Amino acid sequence: MAKAKVKIDVYMSKNIPGKIEYARDRVIDMTGNPNFTTPNPALLIISNAADDLETKYNAAQGGGPSDTEAQDAAELVLDDLMHKEAAYVDTVADGNTVVITSGGWTPTKTEKVPLLPPLKATGTSLTQTPQSGTIISNCNPVANAKGFVTILSLTENPAITIDGNQIVVAPSAQPVIIHVGSKRKATHTNLTPATKYYMRKYAFNTAGRAPDSDVISIMVV
């Protein structure tokens, strides 16, 4: 994943008054900031360059060509200093957006890590409720899971084929109860009392599905 960096375009896209204000704001935010103990260039140099640009910008308003040239030269000096300061911040922050923003800088967006299918669900459990024919299934949290599929069956290894999002139950495997939801905890009702049910779960997201959990069972009352 690419590391976040200072988005220097935020500064470069501004007009001269905006650059002066932005540079002064960064000096304020970085002064005494424990994240930036040795600014390079020194913050005083940036302050002086911003003051110099402001003076020459004001002189260029209604002034002659030489005033405009002096303004443009002072702008290039401040631009160079701000680029160097941004590079210093990048070195210190090493991609940490909290450190970057502590100095008032805007971080670039980082590249997203490709989403992977979730891992196998662990810690599966079945709990009998006070209501006859009703049980609750659950499992431990699963990272990146967007949803869970719970399969209840009367045999430990029913003839079930899972292809992507399609769950195909062979006639010989009936009855099979399938519950799909966004929560890892699910309530299953209208089960047959005095009957043993087997349960497995798996998590899924847009990248695919996890392997089935271990199979556990419960005698429904």
Short mmCIF file of C-alpha atoms in Angstrom, two decimals:
data_model
loop_
_atom_site.label_atom_id
_atom_site.label_comp_id
_atom_site.label_asym_id
_atom_site.label_seq_id
_atom_site.Cartn_x
_atom_site.Cartn_y
_atom_site.Cartn_z
CA MET A 1 0.00 0.00 0.00
CA ALA A 2 1.35 3.42 -0.94
CA LYS A 3 2.14 5.67 2.02
CA ALA A 4 0.31 8.95 2.49
CA LYS A 5 2.32 12.06 1.72
CA VAL A 6 1.82 15.80 1.96
CA LYS A 7 -0.50 16.95 -0.81
CA ILE A 8 1.57 19.94 -1.89
CA ASP A 9 -0.93 20.70 -4.66
CA VAL A 10 -3.14 22.22 -1.96
CA TYR A 11 -0.52 24.96 -1.59
CA MET A 12 0.46 25.22 -5.26
CA SER A 13 -3.13 25.67 -6.46
CA LYS A 14 -3.53 28.90 -4.48
CA ASN A 15 -2.98 32.45 -5.69
CA ILE A 16 -0.22 34.53 -4.12
CA PRO A 17 -2.25 35.85 -1.15
CA GLY A 18 -3.47 32.29 -0.56
CA LYS A 19 0.09 30.92 -0.64
CA ILE A 20 1.25 33.55 1.85
CA GLU A 21 -1.59 32.71 4.23
CA TYR A 22 -1.06 28.96 3.83
CA ALA A 23 2.67 29.22 4.50
CA ARG A 24 2.10 31.31 7.61
CA ASP A 25 -0.51 28.87 8.87
CA ARG A 26 1.93 25.96 8.49
CA VAL A 27 4.54 27.91 10.43
CA ILE A 28 2.03 28.43 13.24
CA ASP A 29 0.96 24.76 13.24
CA MET A 30 4.53 23.45 13.21
CA THR A 31 5.95 25.84 15.79
CA GLY A 32 6.41 23.91 19.03
CA ASN A 33 4.86 20.83 17.45
CA PRO A 34 6.51 17.77 19.08
CA ASN A 35 6.23 15.89 15.80
CA PHE A 36 8.51 18.38 14.05
CA THR A 37 11.45 19.23 16.28
CA THR A 38 13.91 20.23 13.54
CA PRO A 39 11.97 21.74 10.61
CA ASN A 40 14.00 21.90 7.43
CA PRO A 41 13.95 24.63 6.16
CA ALA A 42 13.71 26.46 9.46
CA LEU A 43 10.28 27.97 10.03
CA LEU A 44 11.76 31.47 10.37
CA ILE A 45 13.10 31.22 6.83
CA ILE A 46 9.59 30.42 5.56
CA SER A 47 8.12 33.30 7.57
CA ASN A 48 10.66 35.72 6.12
CA ALA A 49 10.02 34.45 2.59
CA ALA A 50 6.25 34.89 3.07
CA ASP A 51 6.81 38.45 4.34
CA ASP A 52 9.07 39.20 1.39
CA LEU A 53 6.54 37.87 -1.09
CA GLU A 54 3.77 39.90 0.52
CA THR A 55 5.83 43.09 0.24
CA LYS A 56 6.66 42.47 -3.40
CA TYR A 57 3.12 41.38 -4.23
CA ASN A 58 1.76 44.63 -2.82
CA ALA A 59 4.33 46.62 -4.79
CA ALA A 60 3.36 44.82 -7.99
CA GLN A 61 -0.29 45.88 -7.67
CA GLY A 62 -0.33 48.83 -10.05
CA GLY A 63 3.46 48.76 -10.34
CA GLY A 64 5.66 48.26 -13.35
CA PRO A 65 7.19 45.18 -15.01
CA SER A 66 10.17 45.18 -12.67
CA ASP A 67 7.83 44.95 -9.68
CA THR A 68 6.06 42.00 -11.23
CA GLU A 69 9.36 40.27 -11.92
CA ALA A 70 10.41 40.78 -8.30
CA GLN A 71 7.07 39.37 -7.14
CA ASP A 72 7.43 36.31 -9.38
CA ALA A 73 10.96 35.66 -8.15
CA ALA A 74 9.81 35.89 -4.52
CA GLU A 75 6.96 33.47 -5.26
CA LEU A 76 9.40 30.92 -6.67
CA VAL A 77 11.49 31.20 -3.51
CA LEU A 78 8.50 30.51 -1.26
CA ASP A 79 7.34 27.68 -3.53
CA ASP A 80 10.73 26.01 -3.27
CA LEU A 81 10.80 26.37 0.51
CA MET A 82 7.31 24.92 0.88
CA HIS A 83 8.21 21.94 -1.30
CA LYS A 84 11.26 21.29 0.87
CA GLU A 85 9.22 21.63 4.06
CA ALA A 86 6.66 19.18 2.72
CA ALA A 87 9.48 16.72 1.98
CA TYR A 88 10.70 17.11 5.57
CA VAL A 89 7.19 16.42 6.89
CA ASP A 90 6.96 13.33 4.67
CA THR A 91 10.25 12.03 6.07
CA VAL A 92 9.14 12.52 9.66
CA ALA A 93 5.59 11.24 9.19
CA ASP A 94 6.55 8.15 7.17
CA GLY A 95 3.00 7.85 5.91
CA ASN A 96 1.27 8.59 9.23
CA THR A 97 -1.66 10.85 8.35
CA VAL A 98 -2.09 11.92 11.98
CA VAL A 99 1.43 13.34 12.02
CA ILE A 100 0.92 15.03 8.64
CA THR A 101 -2.32 16.69 9.66
CA SER A 102 -0.87 17.78 13.02
CA GLY A 103 1.14 20.32 11.03
CA GLY A 104 -1.92 21.47 9.14
CA TRP A 105 -0.84 19.75 5.94
CA THR A 106 -3.27 17.77 3.80
CA PRO A 107 -2.30 14.12 3.23
CA THR A 108 -2.73 12.36 -0.06
CA LYS A 109 -5.14 9.46 -0.22
CA THR A 110 -3.56 6.08 0.31
CA GLU A 111 -4.18 3.16 -2.00
CA LYS A 112 -6.72 0.70 -0.72
CA VAL A 113 -5.56 -2.76 0.21
CA PRO A 114 -7.23 -5.29 -2.09
CA LEU A 115 -10.08 -6.93 -0.18
CA LEU A 116 -9.50 -10.59 0.59
CA PRO A 117 -12.11 -13.20 1.48
CA PRO A 118 -12.64 -13.52 5.25
CA LEU A 119 -11.05 -16.28 7.28
CA LYS A 120 -12.74 -19.35 8.69
CA ALA A 121 -15.17 -18.59 11.51
CA THR A 122 -14.07 -19.83 14.91
CA GLY A 123 -15.70 -20.13 18.29
CA THR A 124 -19.00 -21.35 16.88
CA SER A 125 -21.73 -22.04 19.43
CA LEU A 126 -25.32 -23.22 19.64
CA THR A 127 -27.54 -22.18 22.54
CA GLN A 128 -30.95 -23.47 23.45
CA THR A 129 -33.48 -20.73 24.30
CA PRO A 130 -36.36 -21.05 26.78
CA GLN A 131 -38.68 -21.32 23.80
CA SER A 132 -39.12 -24.83 22.50
CA GLY A 133 -37.75 -25.37 18.99
CA THR A 134 -35.66 -22.20 19.05
CA ILE A 135 -31.86 -21.98 19.24
CA ILE A 136 -29.25 -19.27 18.73
CA SER A 137 -26.08 -19.77 16.69
CA ASN A 138 -23.02 -17.57 17.00
CA CYS A 139 -19.29 -17.35 16.32
CA ASN A 140 -16.33 -15.11 17.02
CA PRO A 141 -15.93 -11.86 15.03
CA VAL A 142 -14.42 -12.38 11.57
CA ALA A 143 -12.32 -9.62 10.00
CA ASN A 144 -13.63 -8.23 6.66
CA ALA A 145 -16.87 -10.19 6.95
CA LYS A 146 -19.87 -8.51 5.34
CA GLY A 147 -22.27 -11.30 6.15
CA PHE A 148 -22.67 -14.83 7.47
CA VAL A 149 -24.34 -17.98 6.24
CA THR A 150 -25.53 -20.51 8.80
CA ILE A 151 -26.45 -24.02 7.68
CA LEU A 152 -28.50 -26.35 9.91
CA SER A 153 -28.97 -29.97 8.92
CA LEU A 154 -30.01 -33.28 10.37
CA THR A 155 -26.81 -34.99 9.27
CA GLU A 156 -23.23 -33.96 9.90
CA ASN A 157 -22.22 -33.87 6.25
CA PRO A 158 -25.29 -33.19 4.10
CA ALA A 159 -25.03 -33.19 0.33
CA ILE A 160 -24.60 -29.44 -0.17
CA THR A 161 -22.76 -27.72 -3.01
CA ILE A 162 -21.74 -24.09 -2.65
CA ASP A 163 -20.72 -22.30 -5.83
CA GLY A 164 -20.15 -18.59 -5.25
CA ASN A 165 -23.39 -17.31 -3.78
CA GLN A 166 -25.39 -20.33 -4.91
CA ILE A 167 -26.18 -22.99 -2.31
CA VAL A 168 -27.50 -26.18 -3.85
CA VAL A 169 -29.00 -28.82 -1.55
CA ALA A 170 -29.45 -32.31 -2.90
CA PRO A 171 -32.91 -33.82 -2.36
CA SER A 172 -31.36 -36.52 -0.20
CA ALA A 173 -30.02 -33.88 2.18
CA GLN A 174 -33.39 -32.34 3.02
CA PRO A 175 -34.38 -30.84 5.32
CA VAL A 176 -31.60 -28.23 5.41
CA ILE A 177 -32.13 -24.79 6.92
CA ILE A 178 -30.06 -21.92 5.56
CA HIS A 179 -29.90 -18.54 7.25
CA VAL A 180 -28.15 -15.55 5.61
CA GLY A 181 -27.60 -12.30 7.49
CA SER A 182 -25.18 -9.49 8.21
CA LYS A 183 -24.74 -10.55 11.85
CA ARG A 184 -22.74 -13.50 13.08
CA LYS A 185 -25.48 -14.22 15.64
CA ALA A 186 -28.66 -15.79 14.28
CA THR A 187 -31.90 -17.07 15.81
CA HIS A 188 -33.40 -20.25 14.37
CA THR A 189 -37.07 -20.99 15.10
CA ASN A 190 -39.64 -23.67 14.36
CA LEU A 191 -37.11 -26.48 14.76
CA THR A 192 -38.29 -29.98 15.65
CA PRO A 193 -37.99 -30.72 19.39
CA ALA A 194 -36.06 -33.77 20.55
CA THR A 195 -34.04 -33.63 17.33
CA LYS A 196 -30.30 -33.26 16.88
CA TYR A 197 -29.21 -30.50 14.52
CA TYR A 198 -25.76 -29.97 13.04
CA MET A 199 -24.53 -26.47 12.31
CA ARG A 200 -21.75 -24.84 10.31
CA LYS A 201 -21.16 -21.19 9.47
CA TYR A 202 -19.11 -19.27 6.98
CA ALA A 203 -18.43 -15.57 6.48
CA PHE A 204 -18.40 -13.82 3.12
CA ASN A 205 -17.70 -10.48 1.45
CA THR A 206 -17.49 -9.16 -2.10
CA ALA A 207 -14.16 -10.94 -2.63
CA GLY A 208 -15.57 -14.37 -1.83
CA ARG A 209 -16.44 -16.67 1.02
CA ALA A 210 -14.51 -18.21 3.86
CA PRO A 211 -14.13 -21.93 4.45
CA ASP A 212 -16.83 -23.60 6.51
CA SER A 213 -16.44 -23.52 10.26
CA ASP A 214 -16.08 -26.73 12.22
CA VAL A 215 -19.37 -28.60 12.51
CA ILE A 216 -21.05 -28.60 15.93
CA SER A 217 -24.38 -29.98 17.07
CA ILE A 218 -27.17 -29.51 19.60
CA MET A 219 -30.19 -31.49 20.73
CA VAL A 220 -33.14 -29.14 20.36
CA VAL A 221 -35.72 -29.23 23.13
#
